[in-house]
Short mmCIF file of the C-alpha atoms (twelve columns), coordinates in Angstrom:
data_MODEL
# 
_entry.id   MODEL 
# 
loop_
_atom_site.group_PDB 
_atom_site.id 
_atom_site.type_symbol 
_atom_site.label_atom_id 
_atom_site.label_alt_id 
_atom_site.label_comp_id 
_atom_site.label_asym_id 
_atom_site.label_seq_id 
_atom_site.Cartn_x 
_atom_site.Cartn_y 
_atom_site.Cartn_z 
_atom_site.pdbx_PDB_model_num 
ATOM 1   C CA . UNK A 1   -32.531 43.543  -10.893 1 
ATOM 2   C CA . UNK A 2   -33.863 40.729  -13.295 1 
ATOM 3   C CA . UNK A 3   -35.269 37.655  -11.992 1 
ATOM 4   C CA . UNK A 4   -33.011 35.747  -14.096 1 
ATOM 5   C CA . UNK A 5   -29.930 38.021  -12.709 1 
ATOM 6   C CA . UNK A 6   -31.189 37.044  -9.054  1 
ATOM 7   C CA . UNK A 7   -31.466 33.162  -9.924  1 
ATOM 8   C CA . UNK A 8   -27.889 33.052  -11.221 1 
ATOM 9   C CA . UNK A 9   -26.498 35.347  -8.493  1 
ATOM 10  C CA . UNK A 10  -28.274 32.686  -5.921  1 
ATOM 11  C CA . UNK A 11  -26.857 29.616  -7.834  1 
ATOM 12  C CA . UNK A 12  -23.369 30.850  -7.535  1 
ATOM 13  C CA . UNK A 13  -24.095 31.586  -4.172  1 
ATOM 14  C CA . UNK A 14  -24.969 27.620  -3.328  1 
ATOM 15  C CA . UNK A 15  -22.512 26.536  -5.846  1 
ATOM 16  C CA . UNK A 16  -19.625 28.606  -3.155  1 
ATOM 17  C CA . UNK A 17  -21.297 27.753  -0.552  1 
ATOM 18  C CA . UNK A 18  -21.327 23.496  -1.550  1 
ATOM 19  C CA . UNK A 19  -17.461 23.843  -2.445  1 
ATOM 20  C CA . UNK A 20  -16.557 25.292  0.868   1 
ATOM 21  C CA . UNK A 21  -18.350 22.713  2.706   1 
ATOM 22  C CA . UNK A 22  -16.749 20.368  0.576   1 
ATOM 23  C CA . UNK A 23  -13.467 21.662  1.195   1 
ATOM 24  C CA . UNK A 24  -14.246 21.976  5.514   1 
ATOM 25  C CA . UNK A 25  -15.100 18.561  5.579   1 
ATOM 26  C CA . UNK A 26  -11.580 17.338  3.864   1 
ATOM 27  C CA . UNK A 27  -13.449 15.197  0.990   1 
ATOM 28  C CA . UNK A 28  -11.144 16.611  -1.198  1 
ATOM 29  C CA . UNK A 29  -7.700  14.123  -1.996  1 
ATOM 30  C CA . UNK A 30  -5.115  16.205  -2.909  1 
ATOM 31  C CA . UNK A 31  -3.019  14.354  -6.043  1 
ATOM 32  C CA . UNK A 32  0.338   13.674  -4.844  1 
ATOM 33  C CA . UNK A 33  2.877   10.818  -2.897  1 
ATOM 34  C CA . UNK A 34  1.835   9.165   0.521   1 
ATOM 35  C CA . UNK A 35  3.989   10.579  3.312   1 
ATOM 36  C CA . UNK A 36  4.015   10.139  6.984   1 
ATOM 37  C CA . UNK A 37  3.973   12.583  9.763   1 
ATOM 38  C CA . UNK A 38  5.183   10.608  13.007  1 
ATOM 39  C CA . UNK A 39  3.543   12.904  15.868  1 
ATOM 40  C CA . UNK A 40  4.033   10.643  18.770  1 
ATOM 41  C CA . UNK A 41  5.677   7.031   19.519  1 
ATOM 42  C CA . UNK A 42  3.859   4.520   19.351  1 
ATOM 43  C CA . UNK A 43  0.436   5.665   17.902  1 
ATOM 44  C CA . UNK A 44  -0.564  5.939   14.289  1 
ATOM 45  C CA . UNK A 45  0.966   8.644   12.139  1 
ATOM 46  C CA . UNK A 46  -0.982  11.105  10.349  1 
ATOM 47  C CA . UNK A 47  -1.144  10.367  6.255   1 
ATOM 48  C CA . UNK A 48  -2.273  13.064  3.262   1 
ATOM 49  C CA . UNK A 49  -5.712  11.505  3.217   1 
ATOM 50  C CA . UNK A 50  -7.080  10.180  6.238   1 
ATOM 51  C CA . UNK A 51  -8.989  7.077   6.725   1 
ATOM 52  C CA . UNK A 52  -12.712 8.372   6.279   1 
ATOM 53  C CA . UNK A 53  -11.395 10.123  2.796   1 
ATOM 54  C CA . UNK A 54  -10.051 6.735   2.010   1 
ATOM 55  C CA . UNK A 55  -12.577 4.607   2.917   1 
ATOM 56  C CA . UNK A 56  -15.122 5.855   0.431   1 
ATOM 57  C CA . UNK A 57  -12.856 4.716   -2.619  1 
ATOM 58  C CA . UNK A 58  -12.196 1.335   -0.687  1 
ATOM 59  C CA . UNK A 59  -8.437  2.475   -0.045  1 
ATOM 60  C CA . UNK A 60  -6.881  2.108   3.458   1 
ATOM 61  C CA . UNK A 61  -3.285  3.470   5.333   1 
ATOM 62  C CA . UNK A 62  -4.089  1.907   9.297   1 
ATOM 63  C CA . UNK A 63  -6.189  -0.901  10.247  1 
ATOM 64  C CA . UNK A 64  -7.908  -1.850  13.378  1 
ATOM 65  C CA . UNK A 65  -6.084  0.714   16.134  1 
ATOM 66  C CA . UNK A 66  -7.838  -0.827  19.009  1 
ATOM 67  C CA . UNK A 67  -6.140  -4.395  18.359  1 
ATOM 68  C CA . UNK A 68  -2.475  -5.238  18.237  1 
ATOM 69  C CA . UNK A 69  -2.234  -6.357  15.152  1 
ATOM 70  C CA . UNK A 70  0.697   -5.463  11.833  1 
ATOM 71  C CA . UNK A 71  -0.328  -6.185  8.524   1 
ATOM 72  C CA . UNK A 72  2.846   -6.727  6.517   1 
ATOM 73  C CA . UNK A 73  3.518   -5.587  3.171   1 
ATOM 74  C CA . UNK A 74  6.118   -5.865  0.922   1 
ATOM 75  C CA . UNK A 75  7.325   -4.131  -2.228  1 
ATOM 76  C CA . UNK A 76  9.054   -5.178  -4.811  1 
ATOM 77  C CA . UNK A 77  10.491  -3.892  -9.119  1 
ATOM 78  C CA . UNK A 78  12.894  -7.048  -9.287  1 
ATOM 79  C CA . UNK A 79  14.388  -9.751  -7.084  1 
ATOM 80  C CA . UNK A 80  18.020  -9.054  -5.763  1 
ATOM 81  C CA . UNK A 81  18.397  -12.348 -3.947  1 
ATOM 82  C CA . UNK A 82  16.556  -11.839 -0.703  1 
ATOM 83  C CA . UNK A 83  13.313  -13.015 -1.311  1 
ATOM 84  C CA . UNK A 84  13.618  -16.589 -0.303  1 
ATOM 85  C CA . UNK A 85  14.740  -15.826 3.333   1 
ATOM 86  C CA . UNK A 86  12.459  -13.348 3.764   1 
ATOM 87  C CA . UNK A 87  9.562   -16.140 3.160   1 
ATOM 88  C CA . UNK A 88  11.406  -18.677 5.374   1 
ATOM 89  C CA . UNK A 89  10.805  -16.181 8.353   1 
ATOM 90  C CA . UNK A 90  7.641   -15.445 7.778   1 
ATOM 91  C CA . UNK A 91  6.566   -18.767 7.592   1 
ATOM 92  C CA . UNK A 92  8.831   -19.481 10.505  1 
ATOM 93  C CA . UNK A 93  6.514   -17.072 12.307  1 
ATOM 94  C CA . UNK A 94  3.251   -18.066 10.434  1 
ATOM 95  C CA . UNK A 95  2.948   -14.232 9.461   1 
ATOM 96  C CA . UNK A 96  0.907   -14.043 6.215   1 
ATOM 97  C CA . UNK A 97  2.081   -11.082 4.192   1 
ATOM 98  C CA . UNK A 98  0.811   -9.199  0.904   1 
ATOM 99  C CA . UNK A 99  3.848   -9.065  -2.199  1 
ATOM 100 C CA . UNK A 100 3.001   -6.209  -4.278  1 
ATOM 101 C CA . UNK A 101 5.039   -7.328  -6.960  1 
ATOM 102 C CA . UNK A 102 5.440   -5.442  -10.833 1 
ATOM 103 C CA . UNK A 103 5.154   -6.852  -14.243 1 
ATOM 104 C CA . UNK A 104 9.518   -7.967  -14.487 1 
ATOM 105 C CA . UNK A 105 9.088   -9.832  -11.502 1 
ATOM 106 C CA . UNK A 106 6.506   -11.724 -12.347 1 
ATOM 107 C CA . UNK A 107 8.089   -12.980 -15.437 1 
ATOM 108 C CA . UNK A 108 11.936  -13.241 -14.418 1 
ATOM 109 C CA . UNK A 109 10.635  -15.177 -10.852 1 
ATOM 110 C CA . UNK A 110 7.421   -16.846 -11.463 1 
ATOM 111 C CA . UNK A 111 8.894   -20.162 -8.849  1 
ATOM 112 C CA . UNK A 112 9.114   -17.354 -6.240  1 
ATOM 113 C CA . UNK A 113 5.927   -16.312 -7.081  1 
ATOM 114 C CA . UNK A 114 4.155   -19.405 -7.042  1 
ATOM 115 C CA . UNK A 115 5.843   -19.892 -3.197  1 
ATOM 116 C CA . UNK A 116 4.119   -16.772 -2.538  1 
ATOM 117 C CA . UNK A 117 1.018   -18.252 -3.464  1 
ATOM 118 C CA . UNK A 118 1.362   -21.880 -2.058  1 
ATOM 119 C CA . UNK A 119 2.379   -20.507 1.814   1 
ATOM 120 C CA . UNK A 120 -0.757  -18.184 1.797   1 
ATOM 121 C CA . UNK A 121 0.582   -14.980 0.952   1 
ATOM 122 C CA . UNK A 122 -1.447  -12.169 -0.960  1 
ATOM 123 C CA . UNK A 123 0.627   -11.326 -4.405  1 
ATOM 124 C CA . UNK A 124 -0.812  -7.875  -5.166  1 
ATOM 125 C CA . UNK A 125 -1.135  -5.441  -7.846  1 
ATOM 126 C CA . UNK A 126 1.869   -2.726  -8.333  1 
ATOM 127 C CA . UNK A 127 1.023   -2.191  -11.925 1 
ATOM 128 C CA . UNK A 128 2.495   -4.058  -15.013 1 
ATOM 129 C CA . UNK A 129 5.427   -1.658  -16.064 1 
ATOM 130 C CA . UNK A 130 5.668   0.532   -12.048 1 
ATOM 131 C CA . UNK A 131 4.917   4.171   -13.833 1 
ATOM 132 C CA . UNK A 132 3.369   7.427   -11.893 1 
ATOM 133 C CA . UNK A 133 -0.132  6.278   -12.047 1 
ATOM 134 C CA . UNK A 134 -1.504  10.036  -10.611 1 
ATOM 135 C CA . UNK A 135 0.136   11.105  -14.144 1 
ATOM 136 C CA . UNK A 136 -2.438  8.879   -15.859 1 
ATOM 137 C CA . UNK A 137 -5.652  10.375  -16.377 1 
ATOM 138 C CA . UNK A 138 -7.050  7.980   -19.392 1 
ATOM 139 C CA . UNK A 139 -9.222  5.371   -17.490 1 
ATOM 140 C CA . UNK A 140 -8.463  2.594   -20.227 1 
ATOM 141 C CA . UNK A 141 -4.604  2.881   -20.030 1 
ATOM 142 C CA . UNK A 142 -5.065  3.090   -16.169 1 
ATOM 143 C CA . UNK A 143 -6.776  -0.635  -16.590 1 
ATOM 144 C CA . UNK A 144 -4.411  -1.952  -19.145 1 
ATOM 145 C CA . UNK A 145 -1.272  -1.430  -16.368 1 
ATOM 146 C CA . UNK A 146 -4.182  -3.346  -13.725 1 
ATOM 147 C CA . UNK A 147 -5.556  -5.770  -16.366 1 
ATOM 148 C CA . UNK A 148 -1.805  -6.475  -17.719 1 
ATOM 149 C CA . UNK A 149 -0.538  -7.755  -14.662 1 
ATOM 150 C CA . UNK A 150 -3.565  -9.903  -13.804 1 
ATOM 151 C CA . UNK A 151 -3.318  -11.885 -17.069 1 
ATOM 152 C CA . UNK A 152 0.533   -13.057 -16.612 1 
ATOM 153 C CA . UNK A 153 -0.396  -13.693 -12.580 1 
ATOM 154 C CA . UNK A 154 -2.703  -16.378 -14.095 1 
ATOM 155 C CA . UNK A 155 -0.811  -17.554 -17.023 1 
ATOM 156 C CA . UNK A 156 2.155   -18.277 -13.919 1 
ATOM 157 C CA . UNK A 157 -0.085  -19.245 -11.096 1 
ATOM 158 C CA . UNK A 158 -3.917  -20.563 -12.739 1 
ATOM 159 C CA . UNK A 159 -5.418  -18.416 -10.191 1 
ATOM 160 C CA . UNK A 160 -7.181  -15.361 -10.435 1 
ATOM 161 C CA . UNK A 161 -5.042  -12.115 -8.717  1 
ATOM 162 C CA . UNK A 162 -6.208  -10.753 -5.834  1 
ATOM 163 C CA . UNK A 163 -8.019  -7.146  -6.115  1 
ATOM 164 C CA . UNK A 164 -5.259  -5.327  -3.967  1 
ATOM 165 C CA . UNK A 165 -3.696  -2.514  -5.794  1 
ATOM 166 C CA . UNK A 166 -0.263  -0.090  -4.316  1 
ATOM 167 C CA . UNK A 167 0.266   2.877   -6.428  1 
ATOM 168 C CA . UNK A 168 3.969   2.773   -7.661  1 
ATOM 169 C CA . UNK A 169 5.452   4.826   -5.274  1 
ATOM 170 C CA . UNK A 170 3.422   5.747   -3.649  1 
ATOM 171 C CA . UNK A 171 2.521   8.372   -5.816  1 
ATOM 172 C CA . UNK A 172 -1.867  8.760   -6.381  1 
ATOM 173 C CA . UNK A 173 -4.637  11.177  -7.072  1 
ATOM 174 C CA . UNK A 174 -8.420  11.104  -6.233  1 
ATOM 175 C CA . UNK A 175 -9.129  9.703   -9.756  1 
ATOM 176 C CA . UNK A 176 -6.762  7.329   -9.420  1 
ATOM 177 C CA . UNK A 177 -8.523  5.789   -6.360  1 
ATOM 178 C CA . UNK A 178 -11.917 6.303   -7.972  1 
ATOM 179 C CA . UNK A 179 -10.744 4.330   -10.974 1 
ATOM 180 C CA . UNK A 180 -9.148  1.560   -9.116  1 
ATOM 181 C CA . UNK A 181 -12.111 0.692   -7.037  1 
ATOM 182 C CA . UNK A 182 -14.572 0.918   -10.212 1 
ATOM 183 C CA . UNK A 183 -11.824 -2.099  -11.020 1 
ATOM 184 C CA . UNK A 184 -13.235 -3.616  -8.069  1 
ATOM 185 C CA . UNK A 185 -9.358  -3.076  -6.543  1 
ATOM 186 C CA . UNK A 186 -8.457  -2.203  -2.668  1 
ATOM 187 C CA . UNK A 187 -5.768  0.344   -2.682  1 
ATOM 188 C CA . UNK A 188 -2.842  -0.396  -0.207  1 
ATOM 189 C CA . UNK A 189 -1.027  2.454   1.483   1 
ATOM 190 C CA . UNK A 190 0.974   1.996   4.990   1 
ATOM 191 C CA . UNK A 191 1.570   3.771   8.268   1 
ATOM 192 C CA . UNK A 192 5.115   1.952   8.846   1 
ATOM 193 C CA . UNK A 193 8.145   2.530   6.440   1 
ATOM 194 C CA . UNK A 194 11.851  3.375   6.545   1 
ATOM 195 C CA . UNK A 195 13.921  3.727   4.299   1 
ATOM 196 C CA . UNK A 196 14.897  0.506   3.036   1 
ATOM 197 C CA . UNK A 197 14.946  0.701   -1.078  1 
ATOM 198 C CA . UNK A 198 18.760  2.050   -1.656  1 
ATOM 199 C CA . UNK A 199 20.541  -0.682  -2.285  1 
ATOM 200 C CA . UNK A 200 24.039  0.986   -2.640  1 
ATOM 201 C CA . UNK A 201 23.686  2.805   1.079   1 
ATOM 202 C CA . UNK A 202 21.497  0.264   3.317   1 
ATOM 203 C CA . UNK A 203 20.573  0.602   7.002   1 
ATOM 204 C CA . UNK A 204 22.399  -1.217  9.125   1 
ATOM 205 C CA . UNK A 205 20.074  -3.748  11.673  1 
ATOM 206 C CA . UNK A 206 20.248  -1.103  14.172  1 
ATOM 207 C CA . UNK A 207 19.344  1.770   12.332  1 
ATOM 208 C CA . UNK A 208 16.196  -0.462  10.889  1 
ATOM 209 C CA . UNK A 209 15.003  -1.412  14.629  1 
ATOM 210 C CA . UNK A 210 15.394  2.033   15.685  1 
ATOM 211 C CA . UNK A 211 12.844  3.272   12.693  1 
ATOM 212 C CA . UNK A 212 10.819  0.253   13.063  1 
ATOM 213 C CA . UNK A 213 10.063  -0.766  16.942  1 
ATOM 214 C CA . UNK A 214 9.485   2.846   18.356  1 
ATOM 215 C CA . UNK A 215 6.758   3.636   15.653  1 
ATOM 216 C CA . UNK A 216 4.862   0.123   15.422  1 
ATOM 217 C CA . UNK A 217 1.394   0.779   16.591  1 
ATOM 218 C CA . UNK A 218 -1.976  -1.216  16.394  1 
ATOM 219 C CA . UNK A 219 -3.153  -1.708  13.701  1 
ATOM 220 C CA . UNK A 220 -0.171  -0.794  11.594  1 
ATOM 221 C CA . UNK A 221 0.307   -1.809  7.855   1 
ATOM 222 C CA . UNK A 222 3.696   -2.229  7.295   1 
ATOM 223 C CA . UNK A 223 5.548   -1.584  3.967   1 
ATOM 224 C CA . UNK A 224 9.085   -2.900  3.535   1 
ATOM 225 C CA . UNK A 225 11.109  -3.628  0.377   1 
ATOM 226 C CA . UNK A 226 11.734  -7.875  -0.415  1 
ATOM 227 C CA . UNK A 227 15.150  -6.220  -2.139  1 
ATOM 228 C CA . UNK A 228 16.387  -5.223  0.976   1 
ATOM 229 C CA . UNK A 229 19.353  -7.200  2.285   1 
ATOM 230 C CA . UNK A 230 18.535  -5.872  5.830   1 
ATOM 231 C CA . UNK A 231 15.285  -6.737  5.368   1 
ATOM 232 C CA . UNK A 232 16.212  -10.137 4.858   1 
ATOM 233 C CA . UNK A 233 18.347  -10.062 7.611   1 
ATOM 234 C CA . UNK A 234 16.717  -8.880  10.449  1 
ATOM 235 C CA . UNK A 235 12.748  -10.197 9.585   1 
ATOM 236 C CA . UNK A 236 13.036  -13.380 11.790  1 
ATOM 237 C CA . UNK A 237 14.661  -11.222 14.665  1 
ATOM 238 C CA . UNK A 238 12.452  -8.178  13.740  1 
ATOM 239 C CA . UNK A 239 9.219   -10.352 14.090  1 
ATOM 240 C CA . UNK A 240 10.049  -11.978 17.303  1 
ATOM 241 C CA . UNK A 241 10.308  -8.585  18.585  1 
ATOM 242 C CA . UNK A 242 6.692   -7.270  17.564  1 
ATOM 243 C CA . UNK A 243 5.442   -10.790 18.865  1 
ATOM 244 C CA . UNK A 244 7.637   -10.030 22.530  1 
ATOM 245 C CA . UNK A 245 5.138   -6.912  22.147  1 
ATOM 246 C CA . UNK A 246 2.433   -8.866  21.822  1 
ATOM 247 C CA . UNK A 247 1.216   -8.117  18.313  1 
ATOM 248 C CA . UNK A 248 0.052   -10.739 15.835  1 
ATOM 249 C CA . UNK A 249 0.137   -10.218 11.947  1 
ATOM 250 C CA . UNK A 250 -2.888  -11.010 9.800   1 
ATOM 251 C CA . UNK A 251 -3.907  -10.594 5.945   1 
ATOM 252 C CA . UNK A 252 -4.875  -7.398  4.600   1 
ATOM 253 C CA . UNK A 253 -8.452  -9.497  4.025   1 
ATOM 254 C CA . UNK A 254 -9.135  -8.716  8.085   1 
ATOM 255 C CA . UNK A 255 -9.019  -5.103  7.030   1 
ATOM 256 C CA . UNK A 256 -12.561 -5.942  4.619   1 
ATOM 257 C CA . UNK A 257 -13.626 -8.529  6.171   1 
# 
């Protein structure tokens, strides 16, 4: 056999050998939506990624687990009239939040927006027009939905946005995170959600508690939808509750401090 037969022979060899690490250590992010798998009450659910393959693209799912503390987020593609009670009860409760808000609601609400602002709350990045970011591979129109929403957050508020970035739906890929952070962006997932976002079938206030007091844990971040009229019900109630359990809620700037 050639030498030059035995070097390539070798190099694949390494080259196999380097994926399959790769692949035993889980460095790989599969491209898909964030899901939950809820193993056991009251502790942290399992996500796609975990948090070390997060981490290295400065993207997070679960905070601190050793402290009882909630980080709450909220979603939201358009205002449907619950908005302002939700931000009564959380400052009622002195709960900062993060509002991951899209380019529409930015322009049809900026007042509610600059609220948002003026009682401490994060207003995040969901993207300027809420498409399947994993579907967009083209680092420049990947910016422009980032970069978009940035410039109208100043033109309403004459601050600067915050670098915190939720995928629309959830749905990312591993170049998606990669690109985001090179944007000098955090990306937002969550270990606490129900199913909030149908407007023409929502939970009733029991069927919300039962999602969301048996699987609170420390150091959960919390996504719920601002459109939801149980949300806007229940939130005072709902808070008082994790409180009774003796959590406290705190900015999503604990989880890089």
């Amino acid at each position: 056999m050639r030498k030059r037969d035995i070097f390539i022979i070798v190099g694949a060899i390494v080259l196999a050998m380097a994926l399959g690490m790769h692949l035993m250590l889980g460095e790989v992010i599969e491209t898909g939506a964030w899901g939950l798998s809820y193993r056991t009450e009251g502790k942290p659910p399992e996500g796609p990624a975990s948090s070390a393959q997060l981490n290295q693209y400065d993207a997070v799912y679960l905070g601190n687990t050793a402290e009882k503390v909630i980080y709450l987020t909220f979603d939201a593609g358009y205002e449907n009239g619950c908005t302002a009670k939700i931000l009564d009860a959380l400052k009622k409760h002195n709960a900062p939040a993060a509002f991951f808000l899209v380019g529409n609601y930015l322009e049809k609400n900026p007042d509610l927006v600059r609220r948002m602002v003026e009682e401490g709350h994060i207003v995040g990045n969901h993207t300027m027009h809420h498409p399947d970011m994993s579907k967009i591979a083209d680092p420049t129109a990947f910016e422009k939905e980032l970069l978009d929403l940035e410039v109208l957050f100043k033109e309403i508020t004459g601050q600067n946005m915050p670098k915190y970035y939720r995928p629309p739906q959830g749905t990312y890929s591993e170049s998606n995170l990669k690109m985001a952070k090179e944007l000098g962006y955090k990306t937002i997932f969550w270990s606490l959600a129900y199913v909030d976002w149908n407007n023409q079938s929502q939970p009733t206030p029991e069927q919300a508690y039962a999602k969301l007091l048996p699987r609170i844990h420390d150091g959960a971040i919390v996504l719920l939808h601002s459109t939801s009229q149980t949300n806007a019900q229940i939130l005072d109630e709902l808070l008082s509750k994790w409180e009774s359990m003796g959590y406290r809620f705190a900015s999503l700037e604990e989880l890089f401090a």
